[in-house]
């Protein structure tokens, strides 16, 4: 009995441990900032998945609730500071959540009547309306500059004033952990299951006693609440809120996070939020063509891993659990060099082209590529790149059937094991 | 006997086309009632009207004496009426077990509850499992409903309908697509689960109709031309001409 | 022996890893009505789908002497094969008339069937001609699928459970229709649950078991072969 | 450590990248010049480009990254929202990390609040803020009696708003006889067809338009005006921004488009013209930001004078520093609010006069000086109450 | 007043037709294939850049014909090697695919043509004043745009009503296999439809490029307004999109002409709650009117102006 409880709890303990120890591994202030942002984004992406993954609602305007939650939080925060109330920082995200909930209830009322394209388009329209009105309602949204605040002016919490990033990190981590658990629990309730049913077949759900509209509405409210919490946390982290945070870009970012991570799995959006945040912040340091890579990566996921990263992981986890993973190893080992060659070739081509077209005018065509000095206008690097890419694609095509066969064997064994 | 379901002068038109044209019918509580009639006569439409999928143009529908015309399907379902569909209508991505459990949830009182763990609901599990047993799908417990064979899906359709334990059960061509054996099993199942309940069904398989029904209504062009016991219906010339043809013999 | 319109030899088919057809061999002659009988789930629908290229076939499928295994469904259809699926697959957003129009394949030349023919056979469809297919009654949809396929002017039409959901009178009607179709020179491969009809109208029949053909004969012969019936058809 | 790193936080990808990259190249050019002359206190200067994607939050992350790399001086210019966020962040950062102070040098974020209500000891601005520019423009208009009816059209956000209110206030004071015949706000970067606005301007009978529009909003506005045959003068802040000259040339509005600037190469002294020529030869674009030159020169002065490059010492030097700006005029960093004051030029865009050397974006058209407003005439009071460490 | 009405109507119609021109290909793809093509505006941008590139080498008229064909071919390739793969994963995947594509196209455009606007001009043959109305000139090029938009409308209407392609694609949305088994080559038709849609976007780009600003951000800034047009018009309805474009064009143009605000109507002192709203003029609100229209329309009439379906 205790062992089963322990088994059920172990992923959570592990997660908590991970949250607790991460700063030991990455102690720099910018790493802490990044991890704090990841925490915020994890909540945000999971809240989005209540809509997309659980209830089948594709929203183009989820950032509205994140942003409005943030704005209400920051105003409340400034008012609290002004009135010298004794409400310390850790409680503020709750205000964001409640604000998100309130706006979610308001807008949900008009948008959850239907699902599908109608819902998506209403969310798009509402998103545009809210973000456009941010320029009109200047006193609330603070115009272009937004609203700033200072978290250290809040009442201290057991002596902590949350000046140093590490304290903010732990605050985010605790909230993030709690929200993950809460949202996970939500998927395991009758309500969560009925959301799945409504996603699959809203009409039939209506004939077994549930109002699809009501279910969509409630799930919309939950999503807005957690998005608001994320917005509130973002305020504590950045100490600024502006209209960009509720715009289309933020809305599509969260969609991308949920999808790339894998909307079909509870933990998918967590992975998506971590990966996308990391890439967003660091990729631009490595290459100025980062948006191109971003787009290519994204398309690759859509084309080749429709279940997202989580889907891919689950496939292997299943094999690993049954001890079948090693059967894939030879095939993977064979194809890995081809994959690497193709990847390097592709990156070279992008970088060469980028340099040649974008920067050669004023900097000349000489550049450094993978630590080697090359001339982007000369033949040699292009030849190498094309060769690598060609070899990668050619070998990949040649060898891919082996991976397929290996998977066939594994799948057959897994099926047999499942049947038994 | 009190009427479980009573329809008074019901009309339904789509645009200019009248489909149901002044239909009145009483189904007594505990009765097994079959509705037969030519293709396109309006049988499924009638089901849609009663179950709330369509709104009547005029007329009155009462369930256990209460007016339900114009209510939403879930409101009608909560008042104790469940129906199946002629075209299979289940939750394709959920497993067989999940389909049945979901269908049972509301009637067991687990409404929009987001504080209980679904795995902890013994009653829902027990109901889903016993149903799965009865419709013969236990072996396919975790298969997504969408990959079941046609006949299996038809069985699940019935399962989802009866899972909520409603008093009035309406089945639209429950045995279509089943072979003789399966049909026999389905008839036995229907007989068993509607024990003490009211059943209204549409069916073209005369074996099933004559085997199950206490009374039969014949719907032709949106009107009931006869409503009687199976034996009398079989003898009815008008019915034979409009519907039965050779099969009546 | 007459030239065989359709000759299927050693046909295998799979759904993913599960092996459904295990080497079915049979043939249909021109203008002939042939029934494929068998218990539920033996693979009769799969056989038709494999011939249409909807399920990847392994083995030989010759139509008008030409190998068609491996072709795309639309190419197979254009060679003169028609298919009426058991799931009907009416295009719900299109009207009855548009559904019928989609049955036509384009191309010129005289056709055996026209839209008025269809409406003549099923007046009910004409009444509903401008209604979306999705709201038709079950029986009406069944009529529409058959007509839609006929509009493509096939030389061989493969029909899966044509009488499902039809009223007893309509079942008779469809039976007569099938005979009429055959009379106009179109061969029929019929998969039908209702034995009575199948036995009455077909000229020859095959019985399937375990994904293979286990019996071939005339209806009369099958009536006589009660052992076969007992083993492969009744339960 | 033998380099002084300056973090350049501006968009290097996405919509704003064209401007951001131009700035980066300018700063890199300036750093090279300093290094060629032996560096500062024996140290080399390095510009570290940090892509903020024109996003305030992202800028803060980048600033944090800069701090982690040991960068103590950051510079930024594009977008006042980013400017305000950075100024606020740097101030808090310095509060919370004594001994690691950072300095924020602003070369183009013109929102007046940065040197008024939200001023910071750690922020210095080299660009004239939008109020100062308006002061210069209205002073210039004082001597242009032919301007009688003015139409205001601006983007509907804080900058456009402040252009509009300041124009109204300052015109009322300096040219009370001018009639404001229209005052329009339109959404930022959302209009594809300005014809309706042009119709309104036309109907109003305006003889001049004042606009703070930038980017496609100025290009499309001028195109629509040219299409409709509208004959007015255009007093702008940013008609000369990246891509602007090309667009004006397309409309054929010769010397009808004016811009407020801190220096125009065609009328600059020889030294500045030489700088411009060298710069263009090396970088391939015109010098959009003469103020960046001023910024780097003053920074170099401050570092050498202080013999240190930590933020505290440099800030103390910069406060109140007076020097000669790129085009030879006096420039002063006002101590009260860290705003630089210098002479402001009003130029018009059209075919180059004989002898003029510099065209823009290869159009063959260039800027011609129409008037100069002395720095002293642009001095505005500030509401800044600076907290000094 | 009369003058204002005349100008606003004229400008509104012109703007509306510009919108329609840009949205027509999207309507085609969205209504027929059910794909919310986020890359549509990118094809439009490519059209403008191709147009620029070809017209500076060969002149405007060759580019008018060649550039859309190139964009169309590109669209067909995208369908063949991208969309077709993701089709089976459902609409969300298709949408995200086009979303990522938009990213890539913008990046590549920046790479090849730089980040600054290019100098794409109205061809001399069309660079004259068409007519003059009460002292305002209307350039011939805008009339040319108007005519092209109408021609596109007629062309699409013909495709949709005179051919069976529309039926085939619509049927294939629910039952692709069945359509194939009736003898129609569904994948090829999808490819053609997508190609034609992309080509229409390309054509819009070639024409709008000189009139607007040809720059890498032109795609994203065109943004969701195109979706507004086709949704307000009603999914699956070309006529709807046409009228919605006109409606939005005219409404927005008239709104711009109106300077009324609550402050003007009820006095300058705002009730405390309304704050900023009090001062806002209708003209300021003009650009968000389409979105308000979108939301209202979908709440009250989910099928749009003339549509018949919701998905
Ligand atoms: N929404 C609708 N719009 C127009 N006509 C409709 C609609 N729904 C149903 N109909 C028409 O109403 C008639 C009755 O259909 P219904 O489905 O009730 O028949 P049915 O008696 O169930 O027939 P079957 O036995 O074939 O299933 C049909 O002709 C059908 O086309
Ligand atoms: N898409 C599918 N995926 C996996 N298995 C399938 C699929 N379709 C059918 N099957 C299986 O293949 C077998 C043969 O199916 P098929 O539909 O050909 O049978 P049938 O003889 O036509 O039976 P019925 O009388 O039920 O129509 C059945 O066991 C069925 O469960
Ligand atoms: Mg029916
Ligand atoms: Mg079958």
mmCIF file with all atom_site columns, C-alpha atoms in Angstrom, chain B residues 56-128:
data_model
loop_
_atom_site.group_PDB
_atom_site.id
_atom_site.type_symbol
_atom_site.label_atom_id
_atom_site.label_alt_id
_atom_site.label_comp_id
_atom_site.label_asym_id
_atom_site.label_entity_id
_atom_site.label_seq_id
_atom_site.pdbx_PDB_ins_code
_atom_site.Cartn_x
_atom_site.Cartn_y
_atom_site.Cartn_z
_atom_site.occupancy
_atom_site.B_iso_or_equiv
_atom_site.pdbx_formal_charge
_atom_site.auth_seq_id
_atom_site.auth_comp_id
_atom_site.auth_asym_id
_atom_site.auth_atom_id
_atom_site.pdbx_PDB_model_num
ATOM 1  C CA . UNK B 1 56  ? -41.008 21.378 -32.660 1.00 0.00 ? 56  UNK B CA 1
ATOM 2  C CA . UNK B 1 57  ? -42.724 23.892 -34.906 1.00 0.00 ? 57  UNK B CA 1
ATOM 3  C CA . UNK B 1 58  ? -45.843 23.444 -32.815 1.00 0.00 ? 58  UNK B CA 1
ATOM 4  C CA . UNK B 1 59  ? -47.450 20.918 -30.533 1.00 0.00 ? 59  UNK B CA 1
ATOM 5  C CA . UNK B 1 60  ? -46.743 19.584 -27.120 1.00 0.00 ? 60  UNK B CA 1
ATOM 6  C CA . UNK B 1 61  ? -44.362 16.988 -25.733 1.00 0.00 ? 61  UNK B CA 1
ATOM 7  C CA . UNK B 1 62  ? -44.729 15.723 -22.188 1.00 0.00 ? 62  UNK B CA 1
ATOM 8  C CA . UNK B 1 63  ? -42.402 13.478 -20.274 1.00 0.00 ? 63  UNK B CA 1
ATOM 9  C CA . UNK B 1 64  ? -44.042 11.996 -17.204 1.00 0.00 ? 64  UNK B CA 1
ATOM 10 C CA . UNK B 1 65  ? -46.590 14.761 -17.407 1.00 0.00 ? 65  UNK B CA 1
ATOM 11 C CA . UNK B 1 66  ? -44.052 17.578 -17.618 1.00 0.00 ? 66  UNK B CA 1
ATOM 12 C CA . UNK B 1 67  ? -43.757 19.681 -20.736 1.00 0.00 ? 67  UNK B CA 1
ATOM 13 C CA . UNK B 1 68  ? -40.343 19.262 -22.294 1.00 0.00 ? 68  UNK B CA 1
ATOM 14 C CA . UNK B 1 69  ? -40.897 20.702 -25.776 1.00 0.00 ? 69  UNK B CA 1
ATOM 15 C CA . UNK B 1 70  ? -38.152 23.185 -26.602 1.00 0.00 ? 70  UNK B CA 1
ATOM 16 C CA . UNK B 1 71  ? -35.835 22.227 -23.744 1.00 0.00 ? 71  UNK B CA 1
ATOM 17 C CA . UNK B 1 72  ? -32.181 21.542 -24.436 1.00 0.00 ? 72  UNK B CA 1
ATOM 18 C CA . UNK B 1 73  ? -31.161 17.897 -24.807 1.00 0.00 ? 73  UNK B CA 1
ATOM 19 C CA . UNK B 1 74  ? -29.250 17.845 -21.534 1.00 0.00 ? 74  UNK B CA 1
ATOM 20 C CA . UNK B 1 75  ? -32.228 19.216 -19.666 1.00 0.00 ? 75  UNK B CA 1
ATOM 21 C CA . UNK B 1 76  ? -34.407 16.513 -21.104 1.00 0.00 ? 76  UNK B CA 1
ATOM 22 C CA . UNK B 1 77  ? -31.806 13.889 -20.331 1.00 0.00 ? 77  UNK B CA 1
ATOM 23 C CA . UNK B 1 78  ? -31.674 15.023 -16.730 1.00 0.00 ? 78  UNK B CA 1
ATOM 24 C CA . UNK B 1 79  ? -35.429 14.507 -16.544 1.00 0.00 ? 79  UNK B CA 1
ATOM 25 C CA . UNK B 1 80  ? -34.911 10.864 -17.316 1.00 0.00 ? 80  UNK B CA 1
ATOM 26 C CA . UNK B 1 81  ? -34.860 10.328 -21.052 1.00 0.00 ? 81  UNK B CA 1
ATOM 27 C CA . UNK B 1 82  ? -31.982 8.840  -22.968 1.00 0.00 ? 82  UNK B CA 1
ATOM 28 C CA . UNK B 1 83  ? -31.687 8.067  -26.625 1.00 0.00 ? 83  UNK B CA 1
ATOM 29 C CA . UNK B 1 84  ? -29.408 6.392  -29.126 1.00 0.00 ? 84  UNK B CA 1
ATOM 30 C CA . UNK B 1 85  ? -28.642 7.507  -32.643 1.00 0.00 ? 85  UNK B CA 1
ATOM 31 C CA . UNK B 1 86  ? -29.220 5.889  -35.966 1.00 0.00 ? 86  UNK B CA 1
ATOM 32 C CA . UNK B 1 87  ? -25.788 7.040  -37.109 1.00 0.00 ? 87  UNK B CA 1
ATOM 33 C CA . UNK B 1 88  ? -23.327 5.923  -34.471 1.00 0.00 ? 88  UNK B CA 1
ATOM 34 C CA . UNK B 1 89  ? -22.567 8.811  -32.161 1.00 0.00 ? 89  UNK B CA 1
ATOM 35 C CA . UNK B 1 90  ? -19.990 8.068  -29.489 1.00 0.00 ? 90  UNK B CA 1
ATOM 36 C CA . UNK B 1 91  ? -16.782 9.604  -28.161 1.00 0.00 ? 91  UNK B CA 1
ATOM 37 C CA . UNK B 1 92  ? -14.271 8.288  -30.672 1.00 0.00 ? 92  UNK B CA 1
ATOM 38 C CA . UNK B 1 93  ? -11.059 9.151  -28.862 1.00 0.00 ? 93  UNK B CA 1
ATOM 39 C CA . UNK B 1 94  ? -12.116 7.970  -25.432 1.00 0.00 ? 94  UNK B CA 1
ATOM 40 C CA . UNK B 1 95  ? -11.766 4.319  -24.529 1.00 0.00 ? 95  UNK B CA 1
ATOM 41 C CA . UNK B 1 96  ? -14.789 2.041  -24.367 1.00 0.00 ? 96  UNK B CA 1
ATOM 42 C CA . UNK B 1 97  ? -14.655 2.133  -20.606 1.00 0.00 ? 97  UNK B CA 1
ATOM 43 C CA . UNK B 1 98  ? -14.391 5.922  -20.554 1.00 0.00 ? 98  UNK B CA 1
ATOM 44 C CA . UNK B 1 99  ? -17.352 6.241  -22.913 1.00 0.00 ? 99  UNK B CA 1
ATOM 45 C CA . UNK B 1 100 ? -19.527 4.261  -20.570 1.00 0.00 ? 100 UNK B CA 1
ATOM 46 C CA . UNK B 1 101 ? -18.250 5.902  -17.415 1.00 0.00 ? 101 UNK B CA 1
ATOM 47 C CA . UNK B 1 102 ? -18.792 9.391  -18.807 1.00 0.00 ? 102 UNK B CA 1
ATOM 48 C CA . UNK B 1 103 ? -22.287 8.476  -19.817 1.00 0.00 ? 103 UNK B CA 1
ATOM 49 C CA . UNK B 1 104 ? -23.038 7.309  -16.295 1.00 0.00 ? 104 UNK B CA 1
ATOM 50 C CA . UNK B 1 105 ? -21.545 10.269 -14.421 1.00 0.00 ? 105 UNK B CA 1
ATOM 51 C CA . UNK B 1 106 ? -24.393 12.752 -14.380 1.00 0.00 ? 106 UNK B CA 1
ATOM 52 C CA . UNK B 1 107 ? -27.058 10.332 -13.304 1.00 0.00 ? 107 UNK B CA 1
ATOM 53 C CA . UNK B 1 108 ? -24.846 9.181  -10.434 1.00 0.00 ? 108 UNK B CA 1
ATOM 54 C CA . UNK B 1 109 ? -24.730 12.747 -9.201  1.00 0.00 ? 109 UNK B CA 1
ATOM 55 C CA . UNK B 1 110 ? -21.177 13.608 -10.278 1.00 0.00 ? 110 UNK B CA 1
ATOM 56 C CA . UNK B 1 111 ? -22.079 16.792 -12.032 1.00 0.00 ? 111 UNK B CA 1
ATOM 57 C CA . UNK B 1 112 ? -19.611 19.550 -12.821 1.00 0.00 ? 112 UNK B CA 1
ATOM 58 C CA . UNK B 1 113 ? -17.498 18.301 -9.981  1.00 0.00 ? 113 UNK B CA 1
ATOM 59 C CA . UNK B 1 114 ? -13.889 19.339 -9.976  1.00 0.00 ? 114 UNK B CA 1
ATOM 60 C CA . UNK B 1 115 ? -13.012 18.269 -6.489  1.00 0.00 ? 115 UNK B CA 1
ATOM 61 C CA . UNK B 1 116 ? -13.435 14.505 -6.606  1.00 0.00 ? 116 UNK B CA 1
ATOM 62 C CA . UNK B 1 117 ? -10.994 12.117 -8.131  1.00 0.00 ? 117 UNK B CA 1
ATOM 63 C CA . UNK B 1 118 ? -12.681 10.214 -10.905 1.00 0.00 ? 118 UNK B CA 1
ATOM 64 C CA . UNK B 1 119 ? -10.773 7.040  -10.163 1.00 0.00 ? 119 UNK B CA 1
ATOM 65 C CA . UNK B 1 120 ? -12.157 7.131  -6.690  1.00 0.00 ? 120 UNK B CA 1
ATOM 66 C CA . UNK B 1 121 ? -15.759 6.935  -7.845  1.00 0.00 ? 121 UNK B CA 1
ATOM 67 C CA . UNK B 1 122 ? -16.702 3.339  -7.108  1.00 0.00 ? 122 UNK B CA 1
ATOM 68 C CA . UNK B 1 123 ? -20.273 3.677  -8.313  1.00 0.00 ? 123 UNK B CA 1
ATOM 69 C CA . UNK B 1 124 ? -19.215 4.988  -11.715 1.00 0.00 ? 124 UNK B CA 1
ATOM 70 C CA . UNK B 1 125 ? -16.644 2.275  -12.116 1.00 0.00 ? 125 UNK B CA 1
ATOM 71 C CA . UNK B 1 126 ? -19.060 -0.450 -11.137 1.00 0.00 ? 126 UNK B CA 1
ATOM 72 C CA . UNK B 1 127 ? -21.719 0.813  -13.521 1.00 0.00 ? 127 UNK B CA 1
ATOM 73 C CA . UNK B 1 128 ? -19.286 1.127  -16.411 1.00 0.00 ? 128 UNK B CA 1
#
